[in-house]
PDB file of C-alpha atoms and ligand atoms in Angstrom:
ATOM      1  CA  MET Z 243      -0.125  -0.028  -0.009  1.00 96.00           C
ATOM      2  CA  GLU Z 244       1.486   3.743  -0.829  1.00 97.00           C
ATOM      3  CA  ILE Z 245       0.452   6.582   1.353  1.00 98.00           C
ATOM      4  CA  VAL Z 246       0.225   9.758  -0.298  1.00 98.00           C
ATOM      5  CA  ILE Z 247       0.191  12.834   2.206  1.00 98.00           C
ATOM      6  CA  GLN Z 248      -0.563  16.212   0.811  1.00 97.00           C
ATOM      7  CA  GLU Z 249      -1.250  19.237   2.912  1.00 97.00           C
ATOM      8  CA  THR Z 250      -4.294  20.052   1.199  1.00 98.00           C
ATOM      9  CA  PRO Z 251      -7.113  18.273  -0.335  1.00 98.00           C
ATOM     10  CA  GLU Z 252      -6.246  20.126  -3.364  1.00 98.00           C
ATOM     11  CA  ALA Z 253      -2.904  18.835  -3.407  1.00 98.00           C
ATOM     12  CA  ALA Z 254      -3.726  15.460  -2.897  1.00 98.00           C
ATOM     13  CA  THR Z 255      -6.359  15.466  -5.505  1.00 98.00           C
ATOM     14  CA  GLU Z 256      -4.084  16.601  -7.832  1.00 97.00           C
ATOM     15  CA  ILE Z 257      -1.872  13.627  -7.351  1.00 97.00           C
ATOM     16  CA  ALA Z 258      -5.073  11.125  -8.050  1.00 98.00           C
ATOM     17  CA  ALA Z 259      -6.087  13.435 -10.933  1.00 98.00           C
ATOM     18  CA  MET Z 260      -2.939  12.999 -12.850  1.00 97.00           C
ATOM     19  CA  ILE Z 261      -2.876   8.939 -12.144  1.00 97.00           C
ATOM     20  CA  VAL Z 262      -6.325   8.684 -14.083  1.00 98.00           C
ATOM     21  CA  ALA Z 263      -5.492  11.307 -16.636  1.00 98.00           C
ATOM     22  CA  ARG Z 264      -2.601   8.903 -17.535  1.00 97.00           C
ATOM     23  CA  LEU Z 265      -4.350   5.935 -17.511  1.00 98.00           C
ATOM     24  CA  LEU Z 266      -7.141   7.503 -20.031  1.00 98.00           C
ATOM     25  CA  ARG Z 267      -4.372   8.714 -22.139  1.00 97.00           C
ATOM     26  CA  GLU Z 268      -2.932   5.286 -21.986  1.00 97.00           C
ATOM     27  CA  LYS Z 269      -5.593   3.345 -22.649  1.00 98.00           C
ATOM     28  CA  PRO Z 270      -8.467   5.436 -23.971  1.00 98.00           C
ATOM     29  CA  ASP Z 271     -10.818   2.184 -23.358  1.00 98.00           C
ATOM     30  CA  ALA Z 272     -10.100   2.201 -19.694  1.00 98.00           C
ATOM     31  CA  VAL Z 273     -12.345   0.834 -16.776  1.00 99.00           C
ATOM     32  CA  LEU Z 274     -13.121   3.012 -14.046  1.00 99.00           C
ATOM     33  CA  GLY Z 275     -15.044   2.222 -10.887  1.00 99.00           C
ATOM     34  CA  LEU Z 276     -16.205   5.718  -9.676  1.00 98.00           C
ATOM     35  CA  ALA Z 277     -17.362   6.750  -6.266  1.00 98.00           C
ATOM     36  CA  THR Z 278     -19.889   9.671  -5.035  1.00 98.00           C
ATOM     37  CA  GLY Z 279     -19.933  11.645  -1.771  1.00 97.00           C
ATOM     38  CA  SER Z 280     -17.901  14.768  -0.983  1.00 97.00           C
ATOM     39  CA  THR Z 281     -14.612  13.582  -1.501  1.00 98.00           C
ATOM     40  CA  PRO Z 282     -14.176  13.024  -5.351  1.00 98.00           C
ATOM     41  CA  LEU Z 283     -15.656  16.181  -6.092  1.00 98.00           C
ATOM     42  CA  LEU Z 284     -12.537  17.834  -6.698  1.00 98.00           C
ATOM     43  CA  LEU Z 285     -11.363  14.919  -8.381  1.00 98.00           C
ATOM     44  CA  TYR Z 286     -14.043  15.085 -10.798  1.00 98.00           C
ATOM     45  CA  ARG Z 287     -13.482  19.056 -11.388  1.00 98.00           C
ATOM     46  CA  SER Z 288     -10.211  18.415 -11.782  1.00 98.00           C
ATOM     47  CA  LEU Z 289     -10.610  15.580 -14.684  1.00 98.00           C
ATOM     48  CA  ILE Z 290     -13.134  17.763 -16.457  1.00 98.00           C
ATOM     49  CA  GLU Z 291     -10.422  20.724 -16.705  1.00 98.00           C
ATOM     50  CA  LYS Z 292      -8.060  18.050 -18.277  1.00 97.00           C
ATOM     51  CA  LYS Z 293     -10.295  17.804 -21.399  1.00 97.00           C
ATOM     52  CA  LEU Z 294      -9.724  14.091 -21.655  1.00 98.00           C
ATOM     53  CA  ASP Z 295     -11.411  11.805 -24.127  1.00 98.00           C
ATOM     54  CA  TRP Z 296     -13.959   9.804 -22.328  1.00 98.00           C
ATOM     55  CA  SER Z 297     -15.771   8.473 -25.734  1.00 98.00           C
ATOM     56  CA  ARG Z 298     -14.159   4.938 -25.103  1.00 98.00           C
ATOM     57  CA  VAL Z 299     -14.494   4.968 -21.418  1.00 98.00           C
ATOM     58  CA  THR Z 300     -16.519   2.544 -19.501  1.00 98.00           C
ATOM     59  CA  THR Z 301     -17.783   3.562 -15.721  1.00 99.00           C
ATOM     60  CA  PHE Z 302     -19.059   1.201 -12.957  1.00 99.00           C
ATOM     61  CA  ASN Z 303     -20.058   3.484 -10.221  1.00 98.00           C
ATOM     62  CA  LEU Z 304     -19.911   1.502  -6.440  1.00 98.00           C
ATOM     63  CA  ASP Z 305     -23.368   1.915  -5.342  1.00 98.00           C
ATOM     64  CA  GLU Z 306     -26.656   4.060  -5.472  1.00 98.00           C
ATOM     65  CA  TYR Z 307     -29.434   3.562  -2.912  1.00 98.00           C
ATOM     66  CA  ILE Z 308     -32.409   1.913  -2.854  1.00 98.00           C
ATOM     67  CA  GLY Z 309     -35.801   3.340  -3.601  1.00 96.00           C
ATOM     68  CA  LEU Z 310     -34.712   6.685  -4.291  1.00 97.00           C
ATOM     69  CA  PRO Z 311     -36.031   7.868  -7.801  1.00 96.00           C
ATOM     70  CA  GLN Z 312     -33.115   8.523 -10.215  1.00 95.00           C
ATOM     71  CA  ASP Z 313     -34.070  11.687 -10.490  1.00 96.00           C
ATOM     72  CA  HIS Z 314     -33.974  12.656  -7.070  1.00 97.00           C
ATOM     73  CA  PRO Z 315     -30.834  15.024  -6.368  1.00 96.00           C
ATOM     74  CA  GLN Z 316     -29.353  12.992  -4.044  1.00 97.00           C
ATOM     75  CA  SER Z 317     -29.359   9.859  -5.925  1.00 98.00           C
ATOM     76  CA  TYR Z 318     -26.233   8.795  -7.362  1.00 98.00           C
ATOM     77  CA  HIS Z 319     -27.281   8.732 -10.786  1.00 98.00           C
ATOM     78  CA  SER Z 320     -27.953  12.536 -10.452  1.00 98.00           C
ATOM     79  CA  PHE Z 321     -24.790  12.879  -8.405  1.00 98.00           C
ATOM     80  CA  MET Z 322     -22.489  11.404 -11.333  1.00 98.00           C
ATOM     81  CA  TRP Z 323     -24.389  13.190 -14.199  1.00 98.00           C
ATOM     82  CA  THR Z 324     -24.389  16.710 -12.689  1.00 98.00           C
ATOM     83  CA  ASN Z 325     -20.977  16.584 -11.111  1.00 98.00           C
ATOM     84  CA  LEU Z 326     -18.854  14.759 -13.976  1.00 98.00           C
ATOM     85  CA  PHE Z 327     -20.687  12.840 -16.929  1.00 98.00           C
ATOM     86  CA  ARG Z 328     -22.433  15.658 -18.234  1.00 98.00           C
ATOM     87  CA  HIS Z 329     -19.465  17.941 -18.468  1.00 98.00           C
ATOM     88  CA  VAL Z 330     -17.334  14.933 -20.627  1.00 98.00           C
ATOM     89  CA  ASN Z 331     -17.985  13.258 -24.294  1.00 98.00           C
ATOM     90  CA  ILE Z 332     -18.608   9.917 -22.400  1.00 98.00           C
ATOM     91  CA  ASP Z 333     -20.878   7.612 -24.334  1.00 98.00           C
ATOM     92  CA  ARG Z 334     -24.016   7.082 -21.938  1.00 97.00           C
ATOM     93  CA  ALA Z 335     -23.977   3.467 -23.219  1.00 98.00           C
ATOM     94  CA  ARG Z 336     -20.794   3.246 -21.066  1.00 98.00           C
ATOM     95  CA  VAL Z 337     -22.101   4.359 -17.875  1.00 98.00           C
ATOM     96  CA  HIS Z 338     -23.386   1.982 -15.111  1.00 98.00           C
ATOM     97  CA  ILE Z 339     -24.473   2.701 -12.117  1.00 98.00           C
ATOM     98  CA  PRO Z 340     -26.603  -0.003  -9.739  1.00 98.00           C
ATOM     99  CA  ASP Z 341     -30.167   0.586 -10.400  1.00 97.00           C
ATOM    100  CA  GLY Z 342     -31.789   0.822  -6.821  1.00 97.00           C
ATOM    101  CA  ASN Z 343     -35.501   0.776  -8.072  1.00 97.00           C
ATOM    102  CA  ALA Z 344     -35.413  -2.721  -9.902  1.00 96.00           C
ATOM    103  CA  LYS Z 345     -38.020  -5.217  -8.648  1.00 95.00           C
ATOM    104  CA  ASP Z 346     -35.466  -7.502  -9.076  1.00 97.00           C
ATOM    105  CA  ILE Z 347     -32.605  -6.339  -6.776  1.00 96.00           C
ATOM    106  CA  PRO Z 348     -30.497  -9.948  -6.332  1.00 96.00           C
ATOM    107  CA  GLY Z 349     -30.924 -10.325 -10.246  1.00 97.00           C
ATOM    108  CA  VAL Z 350     -29.780  -6.394 -10.777  1.00 97.00           C
ATOM    109  CA  CYS Z 351     -26.423  -7.369  -8.631  1.00 98.00           C
ATOM    110  CA  ALA Z 352     -25.449 -10.404 -10.176  1.00 98.00           C
ATOM    111  CA  ALA Z 353     -25.795  -8.618 -13.385  1.00 98.00           C
ATOM    112  CA  TYR Z 354     -23.814  -5.690 -12.470  1.00 98.00           C
ATOM    113  CA  GLU Z 355     -20.734  -8.491 -11.315  1.00 98.00           C
ATOM    114  CA  LYS Z 356     -21.387  -9.706 -14.951  1.00 98.00           C
ATOM    115  CA  ARG Z 357     -21.388  -6.830 -16.650  1.00 98.00           C
ATOM    116  CA  ILE Z 358     -18.015  -5.730 -14.671  1.00 98.00           C
ATOM    117  CA  ARG Z 359     -16.162  -9.591 -16.163  1.00 98.00           C
ATOM    118  CA  ALA Z 360     -17.800  -8.501 -19.599  1.00 98.00           C
ATOM    119  CA  ALA Z 361     -15.955  -5.231 -19.719  1.00 98.00           C
ATOM    120  CA  GLY Z 362     -12.941  -6.993 -19.027  1.00 98.00           C
ATOM    121  CA  GLY Z 363     -12.583  -5.912 -15.060  1.00 98.00           C
ATOM    122  CA  ILE Z 364     -11.997  -2.665 -13.522  1.00 98.00           C
ATOM    123  CA  ASP Z 365      -8.718  -1.018 -14.258  1.00 98.00           C
ATOM    124  CA  LEU Z 366      -8.559   1.713 -11.558  1.00 98.00           C
ATOM    125  CA  GLN Z 367     -11.392   1.812  -8.857  1.00 99.00           C
ATOM    126  CA  ILE Z 368     -11.795   5.160  -7.068  1.00 98.00           C
ATOM    127  CA  LEU Z 369     -12.646   4.987  -3.345  1.00 98.00           C
ATOM    128  CA  GLY Z 370     -13.805   7.608  -0.444  1.00 98.00           C
ATOM    129  CA  ILE Z 371     -13.955   6.113   2.861  1.00 98.00           C
ATOM    130  CA  GLY Z 372     -16.767   6.346   5.692  1.00 97.00           C
ATOM    131  CA  THR Z 373     -16.121   7.640   9.077  1.00 97.00           C
ATOM    132  CA  ASP Z 374     -16.714   3.753  10.068  1.00 97.00           C
ATOM    133  CA  GLY Z 375     -14.072   2.607   7.833  1.00 98.00           C
ATOM    134  CA  HIS Z 376     -16.528   1.589   5.175  1.00 98.00           C
ATOM    135  CA  ILE Z 377     -15.779   1.384   1.601  1.00 98.00           C
ATOM    136  CA  GLY Z 378     -18.542   1.437  -1.236  1.00 98.00           C
ATOM    137  CA  PHE Z 379     -21.255   0.891   1.435  1.00 98.00           C
ATOM    138  CA  ASN Z 380     -19.842  -2.013   2.727  1.00 98.00           C
ATOM    139  CA  GLU Z 381     -20.204  -1.283   6.409  1.00 98.00           C
ATOM    140  CA  PRO Z 382     -18.303  -3.119   9.300  1.00 98.00           C
ATOM    141  CA  THR Z 383     -18.510  -6.796   9.471  1.00 98.00           C
ATOM    142  CA  SER Z 384     -19.178  -6.634   5.647  1.00 98.00           C
ATOM    143  CA  SER Z 385     -17.990 -10.166   4.511  1.00 98.00           C
ATOM    144  CA  LEU Z 386     -14.232  -9.301   2.905  1.00 98.00           C
ATOM    145  CA  ALA Z 387     -15.379 -11.646   0.301  1.00 98.00           C
ATOM    146  CA  SER Z 388     -18.514  -9.837  -0.472  1.00 98.00           C
ATOM    147  CA  ARG Z 389     -19.904  -9.221  -4.230  1.00 98.00           C
ATOM    148  CA  THR Z 390     -22.450  -6.645  -5.305  1.00 98.00           C
ATOM    149  CA  ARG Z 391     -25.734  -6.845  -2.865  1.00 98.00           C
ATOM    150  CA  ILE Z 392     -28.014  -5.464  -0.762  1.00 98.00           C
ATOM    151  CA  LYS Z 393     -26.759  -3.408   2.586  1.00 98.00           C
ATOM    152  CA  THR Z 394     -28.232  -1.718   5.364  1.00 98.00           C
ATOM    153  CA  LEU Z 395     -26.434   1.458   6.468  1.00 98.00           C
ATOM    154  CA  THR Z 396     -25.495   2.268   9.635  1.00 97.00           C
ATOM    155  CA  PRO Z 397     -26.759   4.791  11.847  1.00 96.00           C
ATOM    156  CA  GLN Z 398     -23.272   6.500  11.701  1.00 95.00           C
ATOM    157  CA  THR Z 399     -23.837   6.564   8.058  1.00 96.00           C
ATOM    158  CA  ARG Z 400     -27.036   7.771   7.934  1.00 97.00           C
ATOM    159  CA  LYS Z 401     -25.977  10.722  10.219  1.00 96.00           C
ATOM    160  CA  ASP Z 402     -23.198  11.520   8.432  1.00 95.00           C
ATOM    161  CA  ASN Z 403     -24.936  11.558   4.837  1.00 96.00           C
ATOM    162  CA  ALA Z 404     -27.985  13.648   6.706  1.00 97.00           C
ATOM    163  CA  ARG Z 405     -25.978  16.873   5.293  1.00 95.00           C
ATOM    164  CA  PHE Z 406     -26.912  15.844   1.657  1.00 95.00           C
ATOM    165  CA  PHE Z 407     -30.702  15.489   2.492  1.00 96.00           C
ATOM    166  CA  GLY Z 408     -31.316  17.879   4.940  1.00 95.00           C
ATOM    167  CA  ASP Z 409     -32.156  15.458   7.788  1.00 94.00           C
ATOM    168  CA  GLU Z 410     -31.214  11.951   8.838  1.00 96.00           C
ATOM    169  CA  GLU Z 411     -34.940  10.776   8.582  1.00 96.00           C
ATOM    170  CA  SER Z 412     -34.994  11.064   4.647  1.00 96.00           C
ATOM    171  CA  VAL Z 413     -31.546   8.689   4.283  1.00 97.00           C
ATOM    172  CA  PRO Z 414     -32.708   5.801   2.837  1.00 98.00           C
ATOM    173  CA  HIS Z 415     -31.574   2.918   5.039  1.00 98.00           C
ATOM    174  CA  HIS Z 416     -30.837   0.323   2.146  1.00 98.00           C
ATOM    175  CA  VAL Z 417     -28.116   0.520  -0.931  1.00 98.00           C
ATOM    176  CA  VAL Z 418     -27.153  -1.635  -3.595  1.00 98.00           C
ATOM    177  CA  THR Z 419     -23.024  -1.833  -3.308  1.00 98.00           C
ATOM    178  CA  MET Z 420     -20.137  -3.366  -4.940  1.00 98.00           C
ATOM    179  CA  GLY Z 421     -18.598  -6.040  -2.273  1.00 98.00           C
ATOM    180  CA  ILE Z 422     -15.291  -5.902  -1.137  1.00 98.00           C
ATOM    181  CA  GLY Z 423     -14.704  -8.935  -3.188  1.00 98.00           C
ATOM    182  CA  THR Z 424     -15.423  -7.021  -6.072  1.00 98.00           C
ATOM    183  CA  ILE Z 425     -13.402  -3.859  -5.260  1.00 98.00           C
ATOM    184  CA  MET Z 426     -10.303  -6.187  -4.466  1.00 98.00           C
ATOM    185  CA  GLU Z 427     -10.524  -7.274  -8.083  1.00 98.00           C
ATOM    186  CA  ALA Z 428     -10.069  -3.992  -9.627  1.00 98.00           C
ATOM    187  CA  ARG Z 429      -6.313  -3.897 -10.716  1.00 98.00           C
ATOM    188  CA  GLU Z 430      -5.487  -0.866  -9.244  1.00 98.00           C
ATOM    189  CA  VAL Z 431      -7.210   0.870  -5.948  1.00 98.00           C
ATOM    190  CA  LEU Z 432      -7.029   5.173  -5.369  1.00 98.00           C
ATOM    191  CA  LEU Z 433      -8.858   6.057  -1.697  1.00 98.00           C
ATOM    192  CA  LEU Z 434      -9.076   9.558  -1.224  1.00 98.00           C
ATOM    193  CA  ALA Z 435      -9.437  11.075   2.367  1.00 98.00           C
ATOM    194  CA  PHE Z 436      -9.398  14.409   3.592  1.00 98.00           C
ATOM    195  CA  GLY Z 437     -10.179  15.829   6.687  1.00 98.00           C
ATOM    196  CA  ALA Z 438      -9.825  14.845  10.551  1.00 98.00           C
ATOM    197  CA  GLN Z 439     -13.293  12.955  10.696  1.00 98.00           C
ATOM    198  CA  LYS Z 440     -11.456  10.806   8.727  1.00 98.00           C
ATOM    199  CA  ALA Z 441      -8.324  10.134  10.560  1.00 98.00           C
ATOM    200  CA  GLN Z 442      -9.331   6.984  12.764  1.00 98.00           C
ATOM    201  CA  ALA Z 443     -10.989   4.924  10.072  1.00 98.00           C
ATOM    202  CA  VAL Z 444      -7.783   5.936   7.495  1.00 98.00           C
ATOM    203  CA  ALA Z 445      -5.074   4.953  10.381  1.00 98.00           C
ATOM    204  CA  GLU Z 446      -7.264   1.904  11.250  1.00 98.00           C
ATOM    205  CA  ALA Z 447      -7.336   0.933   7.509  1.00 98.00           C
ATOM    206  CA  ALA Z 448      -3.608   1.324   6.764  1.00 98.00           C
ATOM    207  CA  GLU Z 449      -1.947   0.123   9.885  1.00 98.00           C
ATOM    208  CA  GLY Z 450      -4.433  -1.403  12.207  1.00 97.00           C
ATOM    209  CA  PRO Z 451      -5.157  -5.317  11.922  1.00 98.00           C
ATOM    210  CA  MET Z 452      -7.112  -6.408   8.749  1.00 98.00           C
ATOM    211  CA  THR Z 453     -10.544  -6.826   9.957  1.00 98.00           C
ATOM    212  CA  ALA Z 454     -14.251  -6.802   8.818  1.00 98.00           C
ATOM    213  CA  ILE Z 455     -14.829  -3.580  11.710  1.00 98.00           C
ATOM    214  CA  ASN Z 456     -12.790  -1.265   9.379  1.00 98.00           C
ATOM    215  CA  PRO Z 457     -13.565  -2.930   5.667  1.00 98.00           C
ATOM    216  CA  ALA Z 458     -11.114  -0.311   4.255  1.00 98.00           C
ATOM    217  CA  SER Z 459      -8.631  -2.784   5.800  1.00 98.00           C
ATOM    218  CA  ALA Z 460      -9.174  -5.522   3.247  1.00 98.00           C
ATOM    219  CA  LEU Z 461      -6.846  -3.078   1.319  1.00 98.00           C
ATOM    220  CA  GLN Z 462      -3.582  -3.996   2.758  1.00 98.00           C
ATOM    221  CA  MET Z 463      -4.389  -7.278   0.770  1.00 98.00           C
ATOM    222  CA  HIS Z 464      -4.435  -5.275  -2.535  1.00 98.00           C
ATOM    223  CA  PRO Z 465      -1.286  -5.159  -4.447  1.00 98.00           C
ATOM    224  CA  GLU Z 466      -1.794  -1.751  -5.797  1.00 98.00           C
ATOM    225  CA  ALA Z 467      -3.705   0.277  -3.394  1.00 98.00           C
ATOM    226  CA  ARG Z 468      -2.844   3.764  -2.847  1.00 98.00           C
ATOM    227  CA  PHE Z 469      -4.086   6.480  -0.278  1.00 98.00           C
ATOM    228  CA  CYS Z 470      -3.986  10.090  -0.926  1.00 98.00           C
ATOM    229  CA  LEU Z 471      -4.894  11.818   1.881  1.00 98.00           C
ATOM    230  CA  ASP Z 472      -4.534  15.550   3.095  1.00 98.00           C
ATOM    231  CA  THR Z 473      -2.793  16.146   6.579  1.00 98.00           C
ATOM    232  CA  GLY Z 474      -6.308  15.893   8.849  1.00 98.00           C
ATOM    233  CA  ALA Z 475      -6.904  12.569   7.553  1.00 98.00           C
ATOM    234  CA  ALA Z 476      -3.232  11.194   7.728  1.00 98.00           C
ATOM    235  CA  SER Z 477      -3.159  12.813  11.349  1.00 98.00           C
ATOM    236  CA  LYS Z 478      -3.571  10.066  13.226  1.00 98.00           C
ATOM    237  CA  LEU Z 479      -1.186   7.617  11.178  1.00 98.00           C
ATOM    238  CA  GLN Z 480       1.538   6.577  13.255  1.00 98.00           C
ATOM    239  CA  ARG Z 481       4.273   6.483  10.607  1.00 98.00           C
ATOM    240  CA  ALA Z 482       3.180   9.355   8.501  1.00 98.00           C
ATOM    241  CA  GLU Z 483       6.741  10.465   8.638  1.00 97.00           C
ATOM    242  CA  TYR Z 484       7.725   7.530   6.910  1.00 98.00           C
ATOM    243  CA  TYR Z 485       5.382   7.825   4.152  1.00 98.00           C
ATOM    244  CA  ARG Z 486       6.165  11.325   3.616  1.00 97.00           C
ATOM    245  CA  TRP Z 487       9.844  10.634   3.293  1.00 96.00           C
ATOM    246  CA  VAL Z 488       8.931   7.625   0.769  1.00 95.00           C
ATOM    247  CA  TYR Z 489       6.943   9.991  -1.453  1.00 95.00           C
ATOM    248  CA  ASP Z 490       9.299  12.798  -1.592  1.00 93.00           C
ATOM    249  CA  ASN Z 491      12.564  10.339  -2.047  1.00 94.00           C
ATOM    250  CA  LYS Z 492      10.715   8.303  -4.910  1.00 90.00           C
ATOM    251  CA  PRO Z 493      13.039   7.827  -7.935  1.00 87.00           C
ATOM    252  CA  ASP Z 494      11.343   9.940 -10.974  1.00 84.00           C
ATOM    253  CA  TRP Z 495      10.285   6.701 -12.680  1.00 82.00           C
ATOM    254  CA  GLN Z 496       8.021   5.771  -9.830  1.00 80.00           C
ATOM    255  CA  ARG Z 497       6.212   9.277  -9.694  1.00 78.00           C
ATOM    256  CA  PRO Z 498       2.810   9.125 -10.337  1.00 74.00           C
TER     257      PRO Z 498
HETATM  258  C1  F6R P 663     -19.543   6.563  -2.054  1.00 57.80           C
HETATM  259  C2  F6R P 663     -19.037   5.650  -1.184  1.00 57.80           C
HETATM  260  C3  F6R P 663     -18.536   5.806  -0.005  1.00 57.80           C
HETATM  261  C4  F6R P 663     -18.132   7.244   0.147  1.00 57.80           C
HETATM  262  C5  F6R P 663     -17.907   7.628   1.959  1.00 57.80           C
HETATM  263  C6  F6R P 663     -17.325   8.865   2.128  1.00 57.80           C
HETATM  264  O1  F6R P 663     -19.985   5.925  -3.577  1.00 57.80           O
HETATM  265  O2  F6R P 663     -19.121   4.758  -2.117  1.00 57.80           O
HETATM  266  O3  F6R P 663     -18.076   4.754   0.414  1.00 57.80           O
HETATM  267  O4  F6R P 663     -17.007   7.219  -0.235  1.00 57.80           O
HETATM  268  O5  F6R P 663     -19.134   7.534   2.598  1.00 57.80           O
HETATM  269  O6  F6R P 663     -17.888   9.768   1.635  1.00 57.80           O
HETATM  270  P1  F6R P 663     -17.828  11.501   1.622  1.00 57.80           P
HETATM  271  O7  F6R P 663     -16.877  11.298   0.691  1.00 57.80           O
HETATM  272  O8  F6R P 663     -19.093  12.356   1.577  1.00 57.80           O
HETATM  273  O9  F6R P 663     -17.174  11.840   3.331  1.00 57.80           O
END
């Protein structure tokens, strides 16, 4: 696992944006796994500004609320079109977001896994992290081998996400999310985290034991996982100085 610590969310995001941009230039038909929430907003803004060619890119989003109409302002369909897809030349047919309104949700989940496989697997998965360590919406005690399925949000996550909905009551209880096993199959994983509220979850994920109580800790087993953090999110890492030194002294050929 590589841990990159930068002073600000903007600086940490720029490193992530360079990695995505390089992939899209080197592999114009890349398959991206995408996240929603506050964290990737800067990344999507930066990618839009880079004026990349998205015409052959395929995307799979991590998750979606169950029962929220697709045109609801807080659905992840709305989020993705508002914050990224509308601003780039992506082919609508190559965009995949789980359907949280389907009658047969287990069928939707199985089909989602199949489509990821048919696309050749995910080249690069973008992740945020919940204050409880969730990735996607794989809440604590999710199976580390899980696949796309229904999950129930924890009270903590519903409280955290109340800021988008105005009040906690309006946050749906159920979601469809890629599983941890699904995420682990991405060839490369890039987790972004900003702010001191993420520091505990990040420290446990990177330096704690691998445990289903912190689902992001499964990334310790991923051969190509990178965390891009600001100083707040990195503030509880015991070996922060070491990670900074490693990054500052990388040979040029290893730099993103
Ligand atoms: C969103 C997702 C979640 C978020 C996490 C952090 O698609 O999968 O894991 O990344 O809840 O959310 P923010 O970025 O809003 O703090």
